[in-house]
PDB file of C-alpha atoms and ligand atoms in Angstrom:
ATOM      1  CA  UNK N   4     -34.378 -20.430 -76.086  1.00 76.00           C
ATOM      2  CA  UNK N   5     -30.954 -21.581 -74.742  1.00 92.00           C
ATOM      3  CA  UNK N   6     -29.728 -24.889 -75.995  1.00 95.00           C
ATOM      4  CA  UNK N   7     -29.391 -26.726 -72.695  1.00 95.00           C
ATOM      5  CA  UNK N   8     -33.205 -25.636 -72.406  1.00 96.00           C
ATOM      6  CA  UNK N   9     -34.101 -27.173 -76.097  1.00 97.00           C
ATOM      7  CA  UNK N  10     -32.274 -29.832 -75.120  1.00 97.00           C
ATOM      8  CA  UNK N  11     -34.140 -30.660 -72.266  1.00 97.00           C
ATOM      9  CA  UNK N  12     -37.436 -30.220 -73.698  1.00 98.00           C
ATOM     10  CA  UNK N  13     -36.392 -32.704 -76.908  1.00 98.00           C
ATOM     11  CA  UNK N  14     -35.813 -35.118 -74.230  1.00 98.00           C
ATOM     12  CA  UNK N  15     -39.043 -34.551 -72.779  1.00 98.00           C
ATOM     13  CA  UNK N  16     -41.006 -35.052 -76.433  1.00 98.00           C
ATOM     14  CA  UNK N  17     -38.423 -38.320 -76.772  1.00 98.00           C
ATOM     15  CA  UNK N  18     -40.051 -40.009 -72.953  1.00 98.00           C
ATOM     16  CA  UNK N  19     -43.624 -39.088 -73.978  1.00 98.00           C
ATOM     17  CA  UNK N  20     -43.288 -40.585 -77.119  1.00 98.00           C
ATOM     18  CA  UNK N  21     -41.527 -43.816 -75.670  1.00 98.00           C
ATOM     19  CA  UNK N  22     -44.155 -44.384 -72.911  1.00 97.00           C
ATOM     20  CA  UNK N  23     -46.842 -44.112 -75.920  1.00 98.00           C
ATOM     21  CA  UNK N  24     -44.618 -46.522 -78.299  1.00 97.00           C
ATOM     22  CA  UNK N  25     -43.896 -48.566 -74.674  1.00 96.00           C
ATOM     23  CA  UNK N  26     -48.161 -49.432 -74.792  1.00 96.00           C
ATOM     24  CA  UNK N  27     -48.139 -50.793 -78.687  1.00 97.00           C
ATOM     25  CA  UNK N  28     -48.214 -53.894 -79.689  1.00 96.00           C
ATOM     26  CA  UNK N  29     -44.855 -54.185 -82.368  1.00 96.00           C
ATOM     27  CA  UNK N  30     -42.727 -56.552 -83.726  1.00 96.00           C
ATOM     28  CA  UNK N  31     -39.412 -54.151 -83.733  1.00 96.00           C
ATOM     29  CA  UNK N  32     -36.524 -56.562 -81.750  1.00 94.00           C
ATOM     30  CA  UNK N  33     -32.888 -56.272 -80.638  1.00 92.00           C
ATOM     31  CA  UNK N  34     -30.934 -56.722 -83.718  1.00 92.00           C
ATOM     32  CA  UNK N  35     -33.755 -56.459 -85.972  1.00 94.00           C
ATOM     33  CA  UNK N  36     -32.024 -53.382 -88.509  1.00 93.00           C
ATOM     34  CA  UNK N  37     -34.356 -53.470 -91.634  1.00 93.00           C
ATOM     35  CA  UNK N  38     -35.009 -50.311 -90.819  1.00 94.00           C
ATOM     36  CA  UNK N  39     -31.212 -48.856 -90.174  1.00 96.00           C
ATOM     37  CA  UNK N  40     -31.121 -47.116 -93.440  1.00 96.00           C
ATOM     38  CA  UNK N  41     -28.757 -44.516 -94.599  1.00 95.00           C
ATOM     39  CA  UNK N  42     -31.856 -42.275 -94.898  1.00 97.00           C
ATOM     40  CA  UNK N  43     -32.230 -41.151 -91.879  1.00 97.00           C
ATOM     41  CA  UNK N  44     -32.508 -37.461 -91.475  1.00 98.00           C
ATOM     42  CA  UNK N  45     -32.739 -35.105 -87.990  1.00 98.00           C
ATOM     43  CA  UNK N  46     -33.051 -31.702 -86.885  1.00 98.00           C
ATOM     44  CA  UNK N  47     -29.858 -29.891 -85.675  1.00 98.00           C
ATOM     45  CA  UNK N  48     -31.114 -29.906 -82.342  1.00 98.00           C
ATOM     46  CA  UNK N  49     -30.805 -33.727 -82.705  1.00 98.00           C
ATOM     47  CA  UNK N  50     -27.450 -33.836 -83.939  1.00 98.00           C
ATOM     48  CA  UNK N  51     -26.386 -31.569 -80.998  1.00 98.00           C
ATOM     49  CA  UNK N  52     -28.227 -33.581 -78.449  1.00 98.00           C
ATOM     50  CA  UNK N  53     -26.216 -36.864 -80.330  1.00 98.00           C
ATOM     51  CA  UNK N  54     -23.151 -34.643 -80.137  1.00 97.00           C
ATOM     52  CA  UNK N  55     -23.196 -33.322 -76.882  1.00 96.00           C
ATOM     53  CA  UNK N  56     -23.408 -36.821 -74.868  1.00 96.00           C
ATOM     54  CA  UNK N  57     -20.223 -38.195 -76.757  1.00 97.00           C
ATOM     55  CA  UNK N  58     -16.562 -37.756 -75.996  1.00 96.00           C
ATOM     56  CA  UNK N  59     -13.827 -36.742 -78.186  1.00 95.00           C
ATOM     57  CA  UNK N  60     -12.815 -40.058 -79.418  1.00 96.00           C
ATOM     58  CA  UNK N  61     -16.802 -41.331 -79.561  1.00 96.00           C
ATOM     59  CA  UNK N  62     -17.188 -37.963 -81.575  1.00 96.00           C
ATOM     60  CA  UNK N  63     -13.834 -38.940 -84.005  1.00 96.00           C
ATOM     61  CA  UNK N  64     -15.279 -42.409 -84.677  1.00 95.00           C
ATOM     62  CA  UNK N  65     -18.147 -40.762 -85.590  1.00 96.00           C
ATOM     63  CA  UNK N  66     -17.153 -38.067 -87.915  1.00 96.00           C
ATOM     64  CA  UNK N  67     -14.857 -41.183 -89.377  1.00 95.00           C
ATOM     65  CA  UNK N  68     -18.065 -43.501 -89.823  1.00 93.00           C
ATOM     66  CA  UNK N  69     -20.010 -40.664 -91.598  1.00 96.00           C
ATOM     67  CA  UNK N  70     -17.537 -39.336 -93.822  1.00 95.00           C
ATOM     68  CA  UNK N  71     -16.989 -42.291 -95.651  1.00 90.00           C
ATOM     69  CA  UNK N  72     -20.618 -42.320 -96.093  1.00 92.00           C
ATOM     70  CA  UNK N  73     -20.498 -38.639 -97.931  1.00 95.00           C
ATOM     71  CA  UNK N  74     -19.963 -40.068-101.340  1.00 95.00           C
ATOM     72  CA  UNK N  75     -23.136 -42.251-100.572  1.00 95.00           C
ATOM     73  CA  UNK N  76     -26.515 -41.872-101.982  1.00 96.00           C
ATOM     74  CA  UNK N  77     -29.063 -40.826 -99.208  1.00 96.00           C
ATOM     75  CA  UNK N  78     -31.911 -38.822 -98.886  1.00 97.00           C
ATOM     76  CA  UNK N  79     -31.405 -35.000 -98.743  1.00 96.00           C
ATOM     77  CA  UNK N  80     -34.777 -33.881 -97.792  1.00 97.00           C
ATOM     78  CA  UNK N  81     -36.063 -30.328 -99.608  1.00 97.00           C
ATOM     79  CA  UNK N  82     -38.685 -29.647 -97.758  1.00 97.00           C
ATOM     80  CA  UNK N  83     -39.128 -29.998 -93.452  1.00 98.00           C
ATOM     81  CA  UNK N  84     -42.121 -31.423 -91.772  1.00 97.00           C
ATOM     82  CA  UNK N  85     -43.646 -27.798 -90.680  1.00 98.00           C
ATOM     83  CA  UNK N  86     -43.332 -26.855 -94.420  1.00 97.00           C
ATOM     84  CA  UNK N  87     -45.112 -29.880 -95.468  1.00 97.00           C
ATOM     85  CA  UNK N  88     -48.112 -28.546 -93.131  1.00 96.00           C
ATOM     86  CA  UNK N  89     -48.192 -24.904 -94.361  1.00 96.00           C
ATOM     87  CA  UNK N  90     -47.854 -26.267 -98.053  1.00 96.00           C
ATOM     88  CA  UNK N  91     -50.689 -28.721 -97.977  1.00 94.00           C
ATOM     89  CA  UNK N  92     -52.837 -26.262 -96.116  1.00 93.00           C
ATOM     90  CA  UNK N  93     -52.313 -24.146 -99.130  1.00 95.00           C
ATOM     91  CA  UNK N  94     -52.799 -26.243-101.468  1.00 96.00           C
ATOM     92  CA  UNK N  95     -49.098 -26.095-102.481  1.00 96.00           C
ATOM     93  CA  UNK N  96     -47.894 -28.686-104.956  1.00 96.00           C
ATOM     94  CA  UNK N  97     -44.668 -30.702-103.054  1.00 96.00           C
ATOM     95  CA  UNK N  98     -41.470 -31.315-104.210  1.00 94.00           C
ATOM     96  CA  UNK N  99     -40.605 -34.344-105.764  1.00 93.00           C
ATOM     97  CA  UNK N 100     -38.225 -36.257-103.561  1.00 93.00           C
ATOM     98  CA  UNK N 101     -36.503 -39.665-103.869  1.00 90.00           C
ATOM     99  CA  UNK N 102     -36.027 -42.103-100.963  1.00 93.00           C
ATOM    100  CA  UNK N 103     -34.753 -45.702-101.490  1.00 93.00           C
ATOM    101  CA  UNK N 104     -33.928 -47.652 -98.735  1.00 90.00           C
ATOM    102  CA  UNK N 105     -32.566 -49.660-101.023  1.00 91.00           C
ATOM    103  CA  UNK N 106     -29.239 -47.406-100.678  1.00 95.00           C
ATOM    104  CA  UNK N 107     -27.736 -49.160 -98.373  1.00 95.00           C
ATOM    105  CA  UNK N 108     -27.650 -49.243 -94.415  1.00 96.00           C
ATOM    106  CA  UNK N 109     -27.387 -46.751 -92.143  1.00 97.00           C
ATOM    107  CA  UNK N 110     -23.073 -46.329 -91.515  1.00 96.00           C
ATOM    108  CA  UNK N 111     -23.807 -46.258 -87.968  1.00 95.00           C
ATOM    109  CA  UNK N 112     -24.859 -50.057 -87.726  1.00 96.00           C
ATOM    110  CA  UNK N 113     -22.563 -52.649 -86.166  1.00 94.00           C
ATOM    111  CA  UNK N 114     -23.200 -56.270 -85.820  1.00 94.00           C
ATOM    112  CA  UNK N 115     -27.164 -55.501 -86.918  1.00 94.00           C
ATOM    113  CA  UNK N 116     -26.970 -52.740 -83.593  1.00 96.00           C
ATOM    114  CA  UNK N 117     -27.070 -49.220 -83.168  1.00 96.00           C
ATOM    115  CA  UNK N 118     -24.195 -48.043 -81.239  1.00 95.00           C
ATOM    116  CA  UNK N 119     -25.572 -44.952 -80.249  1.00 95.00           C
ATOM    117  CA  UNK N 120     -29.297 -46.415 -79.595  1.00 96.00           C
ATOM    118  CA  UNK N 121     -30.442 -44.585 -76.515  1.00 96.00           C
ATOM    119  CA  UNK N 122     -29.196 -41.205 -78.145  1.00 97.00           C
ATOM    120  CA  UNK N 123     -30.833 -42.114 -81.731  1.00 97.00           C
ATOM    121  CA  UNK N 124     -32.715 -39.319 -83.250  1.00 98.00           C
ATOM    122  CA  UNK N 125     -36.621 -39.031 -82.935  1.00 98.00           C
ATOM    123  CA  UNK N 126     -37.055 -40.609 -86.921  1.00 97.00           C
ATOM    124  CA  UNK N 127     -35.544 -43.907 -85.970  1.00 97.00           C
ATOM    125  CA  UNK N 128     -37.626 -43.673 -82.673  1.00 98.00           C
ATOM    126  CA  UNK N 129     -40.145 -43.677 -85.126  1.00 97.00           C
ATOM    127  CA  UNK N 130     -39.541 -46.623 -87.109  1.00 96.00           C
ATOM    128  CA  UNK N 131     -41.915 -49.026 -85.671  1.00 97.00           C
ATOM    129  CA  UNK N 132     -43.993 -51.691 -87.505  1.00 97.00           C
ATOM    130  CA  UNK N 133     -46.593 -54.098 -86.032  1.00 96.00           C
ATOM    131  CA  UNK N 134     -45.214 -56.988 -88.260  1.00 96.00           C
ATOM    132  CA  UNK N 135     -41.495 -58.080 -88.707  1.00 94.00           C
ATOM    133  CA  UNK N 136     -40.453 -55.554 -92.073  1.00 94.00           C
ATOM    134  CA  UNK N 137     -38.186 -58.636 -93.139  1.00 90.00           C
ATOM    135  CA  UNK N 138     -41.029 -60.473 -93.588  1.00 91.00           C
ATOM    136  CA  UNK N 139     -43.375 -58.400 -95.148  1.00 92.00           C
ATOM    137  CA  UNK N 140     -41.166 -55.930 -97.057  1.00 89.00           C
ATOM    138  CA  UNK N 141     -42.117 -52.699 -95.374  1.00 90.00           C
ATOM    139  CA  UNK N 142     -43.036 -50.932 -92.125  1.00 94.00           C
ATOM    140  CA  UNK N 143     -46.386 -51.762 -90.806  1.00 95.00           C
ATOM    141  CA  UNK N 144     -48.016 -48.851 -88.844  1.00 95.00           C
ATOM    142  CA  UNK N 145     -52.079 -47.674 -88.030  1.00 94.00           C
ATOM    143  CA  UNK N 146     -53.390 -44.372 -89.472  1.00 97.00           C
ATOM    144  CA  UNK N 147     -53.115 -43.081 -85.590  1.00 97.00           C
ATOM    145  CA  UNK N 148     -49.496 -43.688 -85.059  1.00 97.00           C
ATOM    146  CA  UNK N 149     -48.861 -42.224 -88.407  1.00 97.00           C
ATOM    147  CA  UNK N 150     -50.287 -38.909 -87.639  1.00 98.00           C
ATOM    148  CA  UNK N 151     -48.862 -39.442 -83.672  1.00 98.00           C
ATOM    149  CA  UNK N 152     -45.459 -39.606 -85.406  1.00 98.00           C
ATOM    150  CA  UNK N 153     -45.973 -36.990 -87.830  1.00 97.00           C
ATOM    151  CA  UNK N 154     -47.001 -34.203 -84.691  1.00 98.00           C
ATOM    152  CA  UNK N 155     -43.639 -35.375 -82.831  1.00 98.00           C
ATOM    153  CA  UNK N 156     -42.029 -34.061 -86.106  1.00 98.00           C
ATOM    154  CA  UNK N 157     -43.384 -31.095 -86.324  1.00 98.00           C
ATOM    155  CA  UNK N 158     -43.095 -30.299 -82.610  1.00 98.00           C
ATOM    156  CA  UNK N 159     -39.209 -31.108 -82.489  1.00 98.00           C
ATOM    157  CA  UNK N 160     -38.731 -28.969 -85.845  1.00 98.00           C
ATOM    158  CA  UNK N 161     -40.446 -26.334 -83.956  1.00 98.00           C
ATOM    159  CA  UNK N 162     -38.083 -26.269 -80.483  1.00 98.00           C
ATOM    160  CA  UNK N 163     -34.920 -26.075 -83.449  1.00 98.00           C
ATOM    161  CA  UNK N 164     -36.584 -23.657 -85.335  1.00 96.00           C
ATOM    162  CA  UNK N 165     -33.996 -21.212 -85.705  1.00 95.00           C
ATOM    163  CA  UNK N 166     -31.786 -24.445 -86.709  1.00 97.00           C
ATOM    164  CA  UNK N 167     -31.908 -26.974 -89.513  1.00 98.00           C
ATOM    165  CA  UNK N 168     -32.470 -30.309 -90.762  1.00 98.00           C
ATOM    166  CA  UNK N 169     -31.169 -32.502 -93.018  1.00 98.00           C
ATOM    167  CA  UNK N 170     -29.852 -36.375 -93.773  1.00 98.00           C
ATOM    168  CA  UNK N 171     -28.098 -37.758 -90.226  1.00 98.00           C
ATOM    169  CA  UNK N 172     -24.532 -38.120 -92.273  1.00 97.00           C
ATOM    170  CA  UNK N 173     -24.630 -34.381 -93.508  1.00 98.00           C
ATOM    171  CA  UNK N 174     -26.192 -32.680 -89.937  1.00 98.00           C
ATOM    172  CA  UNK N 175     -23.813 -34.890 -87.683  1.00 98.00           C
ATOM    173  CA  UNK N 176     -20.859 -33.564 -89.988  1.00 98.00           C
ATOM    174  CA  UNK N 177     -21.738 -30.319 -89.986  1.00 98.00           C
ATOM    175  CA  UNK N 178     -22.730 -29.511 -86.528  1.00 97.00           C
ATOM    176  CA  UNK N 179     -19.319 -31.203 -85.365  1.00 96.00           C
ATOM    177  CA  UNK N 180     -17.448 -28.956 -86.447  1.00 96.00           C
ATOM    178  CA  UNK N 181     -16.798 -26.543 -83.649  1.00 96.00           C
ATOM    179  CA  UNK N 182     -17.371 -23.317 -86.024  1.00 97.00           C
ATOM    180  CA  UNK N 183     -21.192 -24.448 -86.744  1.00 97.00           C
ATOM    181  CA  UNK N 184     -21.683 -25.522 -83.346  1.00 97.00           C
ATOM    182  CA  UNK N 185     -20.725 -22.250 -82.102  1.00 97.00           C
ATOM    183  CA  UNK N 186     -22.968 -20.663 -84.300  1.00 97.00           C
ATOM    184  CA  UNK N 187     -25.349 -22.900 -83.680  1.00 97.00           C
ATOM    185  CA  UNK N 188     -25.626 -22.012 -79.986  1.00 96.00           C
ATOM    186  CA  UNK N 189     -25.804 -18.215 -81.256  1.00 96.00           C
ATOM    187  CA  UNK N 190     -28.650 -19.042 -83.329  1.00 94.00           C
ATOM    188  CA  UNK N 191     -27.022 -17.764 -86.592  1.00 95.00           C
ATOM    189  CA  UNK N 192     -26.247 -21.771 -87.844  1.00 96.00           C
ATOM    190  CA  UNK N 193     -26.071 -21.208 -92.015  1.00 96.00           C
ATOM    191  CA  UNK N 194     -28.205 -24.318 -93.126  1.00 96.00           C
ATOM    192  CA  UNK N 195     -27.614 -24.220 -96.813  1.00 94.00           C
ATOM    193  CA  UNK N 196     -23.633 -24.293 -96.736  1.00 92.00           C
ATOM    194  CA  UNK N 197     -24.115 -27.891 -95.018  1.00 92.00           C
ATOM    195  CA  UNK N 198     -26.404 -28.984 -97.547  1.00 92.00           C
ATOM    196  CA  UNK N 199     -29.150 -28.583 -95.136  1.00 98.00           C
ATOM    197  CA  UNK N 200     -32.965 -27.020 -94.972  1.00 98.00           C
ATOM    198  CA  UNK N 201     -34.061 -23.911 -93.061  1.00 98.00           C
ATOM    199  CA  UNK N 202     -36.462 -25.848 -89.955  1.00 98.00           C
ATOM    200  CA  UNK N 203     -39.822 -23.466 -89.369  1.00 97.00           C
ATOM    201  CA  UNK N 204     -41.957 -22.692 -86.189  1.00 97.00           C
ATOM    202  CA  UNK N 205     -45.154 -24.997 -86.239  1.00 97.00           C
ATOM    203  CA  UNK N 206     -48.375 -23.166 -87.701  1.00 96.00           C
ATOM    204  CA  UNK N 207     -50.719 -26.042 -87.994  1.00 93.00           C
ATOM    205  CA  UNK N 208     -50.925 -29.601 -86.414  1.00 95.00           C
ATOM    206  CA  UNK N 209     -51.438 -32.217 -88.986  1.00 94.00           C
ATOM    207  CA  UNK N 210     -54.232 -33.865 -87.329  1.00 96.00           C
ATOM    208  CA  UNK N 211     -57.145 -34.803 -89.182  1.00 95.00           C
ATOM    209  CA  UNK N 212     -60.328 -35.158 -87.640  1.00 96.00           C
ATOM    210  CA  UNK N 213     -60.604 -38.517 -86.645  1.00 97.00           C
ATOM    211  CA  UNK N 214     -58.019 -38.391 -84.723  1.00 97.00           C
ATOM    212  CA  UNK N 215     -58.717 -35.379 -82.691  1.00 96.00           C
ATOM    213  CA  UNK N 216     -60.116 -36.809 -80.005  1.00 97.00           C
ATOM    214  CA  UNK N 217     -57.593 -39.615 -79.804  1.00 97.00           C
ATOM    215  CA  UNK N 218     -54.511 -37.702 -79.963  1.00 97.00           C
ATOM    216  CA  UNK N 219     -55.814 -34.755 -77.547  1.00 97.00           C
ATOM    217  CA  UNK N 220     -53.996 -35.941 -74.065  1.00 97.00           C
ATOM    218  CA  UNK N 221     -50.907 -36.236 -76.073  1.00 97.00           C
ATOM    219  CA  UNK N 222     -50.938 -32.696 -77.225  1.00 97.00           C
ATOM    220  CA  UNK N 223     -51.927 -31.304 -73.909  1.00 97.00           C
ATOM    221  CA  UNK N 224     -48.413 -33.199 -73.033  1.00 97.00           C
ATOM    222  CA  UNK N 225     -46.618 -31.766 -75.908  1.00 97.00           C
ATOM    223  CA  UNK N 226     -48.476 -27.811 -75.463  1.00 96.00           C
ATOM    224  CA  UNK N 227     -46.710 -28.287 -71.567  1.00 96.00           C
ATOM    225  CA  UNK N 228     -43.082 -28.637 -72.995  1.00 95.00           C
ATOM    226  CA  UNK N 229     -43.774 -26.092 -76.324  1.00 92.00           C
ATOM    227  CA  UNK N 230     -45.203 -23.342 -73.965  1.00 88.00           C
ATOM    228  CA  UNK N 231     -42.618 -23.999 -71.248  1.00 82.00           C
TER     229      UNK N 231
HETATM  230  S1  LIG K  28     -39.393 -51.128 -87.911  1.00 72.47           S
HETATM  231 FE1  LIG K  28     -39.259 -53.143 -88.871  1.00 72.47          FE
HETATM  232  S2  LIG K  28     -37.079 -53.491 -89.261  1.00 72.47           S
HETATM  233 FE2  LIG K  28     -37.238 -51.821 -87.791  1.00 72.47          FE
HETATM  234  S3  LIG K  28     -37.035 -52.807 -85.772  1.00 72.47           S
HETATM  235 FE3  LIG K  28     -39.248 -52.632 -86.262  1.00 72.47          FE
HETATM  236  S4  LIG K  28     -39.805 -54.588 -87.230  1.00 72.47           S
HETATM  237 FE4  LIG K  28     -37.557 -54.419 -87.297  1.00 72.47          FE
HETATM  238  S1  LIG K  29     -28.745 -43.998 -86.018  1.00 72.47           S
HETATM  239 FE1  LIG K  29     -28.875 -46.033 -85.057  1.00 72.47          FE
HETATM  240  S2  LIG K  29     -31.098 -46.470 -84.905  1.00 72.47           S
HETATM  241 FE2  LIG K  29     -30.823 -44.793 -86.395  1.00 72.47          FE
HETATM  242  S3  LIG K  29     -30.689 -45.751 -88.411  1.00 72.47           S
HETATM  243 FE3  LIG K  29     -28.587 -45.527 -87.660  1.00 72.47          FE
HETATM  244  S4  LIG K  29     -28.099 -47.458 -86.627  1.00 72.47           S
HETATM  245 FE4  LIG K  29     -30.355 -47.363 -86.859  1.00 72.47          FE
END
């Protein structure tokens, strides 16, 4: 698939998901950046969507934000969402991985704000909680919109999945270099020179059973865009 065609289909999987997040009930506010943390991670489709809206000097304050950010503890994820779903339908043990938001704030954030809000990538889309996360020291989300979240993952890894993903510092860096963008386009983007994962096609939805039923017109939505 070209990239101006995976482009337009992430942006179709972005609206569905923000007319389903438009009918909760949540606490998340203008200015309300608990949840900015440093991280964040996205798929290179993502970063090229982020990339591709901004001009040169957007993209050189950018680059400047994020590389003073390399010497940062963040997450590095080992494993992508579609390999989470083969594993545990294997019964594969995971890899340990360490995540403390703790770390420090994402080096995007000005004045409590995302600069770059409407272009953010689909896992701050998903930070949502039901109660202010200031208040009760962590994200507050149903069983449903867990698993709702969790298929959005695996469907965007899927439309990149001859790309990669990685920690939003690391995949912003990379793919802005005009070298890995270039390759990007031609499908050959090297993931583990950037510090990045390999993304893979999705196999199986991680939807349990109760929430089949539920979650069904949402996948029909989803198949539309996948099989397009
Ligand atoms: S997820 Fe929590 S910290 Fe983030 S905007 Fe929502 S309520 Fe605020
Ligand atoms: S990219 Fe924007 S929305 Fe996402 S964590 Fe950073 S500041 Fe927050």
């Amino acid at each position: 698939m070209k990239l101006q065609q995976k482009l337009q289909s992430l942006h179709q999987v972005y609206d569905i998901y923000g007319s389903f997040t438009d009918a909760l009930d949540l606490a998340c506010r203008k200015q309300c950046c608990r949840c900015c943390t440093r991280n964040v991670t996205l798929t290179s489709l993502e970063a090229a969507s982020i990339l591709e809206e901004l001009d040169s000097i957007e993209k050189d304050r950018l680059r400047r934000q994020l590389q003073d950010a390399t010497s940062l503890e963040r997450f590095q994820p080992q494993i992508t969402t579609n390999e989470i779903a083969d594993r545990c339908a294997l019964g594969e043990a995971l890899p340990e991985e360490s995540c403390d938001p703790n770390w420090g704030p994402c080096p995007l954030l000005e004045n409590r704000s995302c600069p770059h809000y409407s272009l953010r990538p689909f896992a701050c889309r998903c930070l949502i909680s039901r109660s202010d996360c200031s208040k009760i020291g962590h994200a507050d989300m149903d069983e449903f919109v867990l698993t709702v979240s969790s298929v959005f993952l695996q469907v965007i890894e899927h439309l990149d999945s001859d790309g990669c993903t990685g920690n939003f510092t690391d995949v912003i860096l990379y793919l802005s270099k005009p070298e890995n963008m270039s390759a990007y386009r031609e499908s050959r983007l090297a993931c583990s020179a950037g510090n990045l994962i390999r993304n893979r096609p999705l196999k199986r939805l991680m939807v349990p059973p109760s929430h089949r039923t539920q979650a069904a017109p949402l996948l029909r939505q989803l198949q539309r865009i996948v099989h397009a």
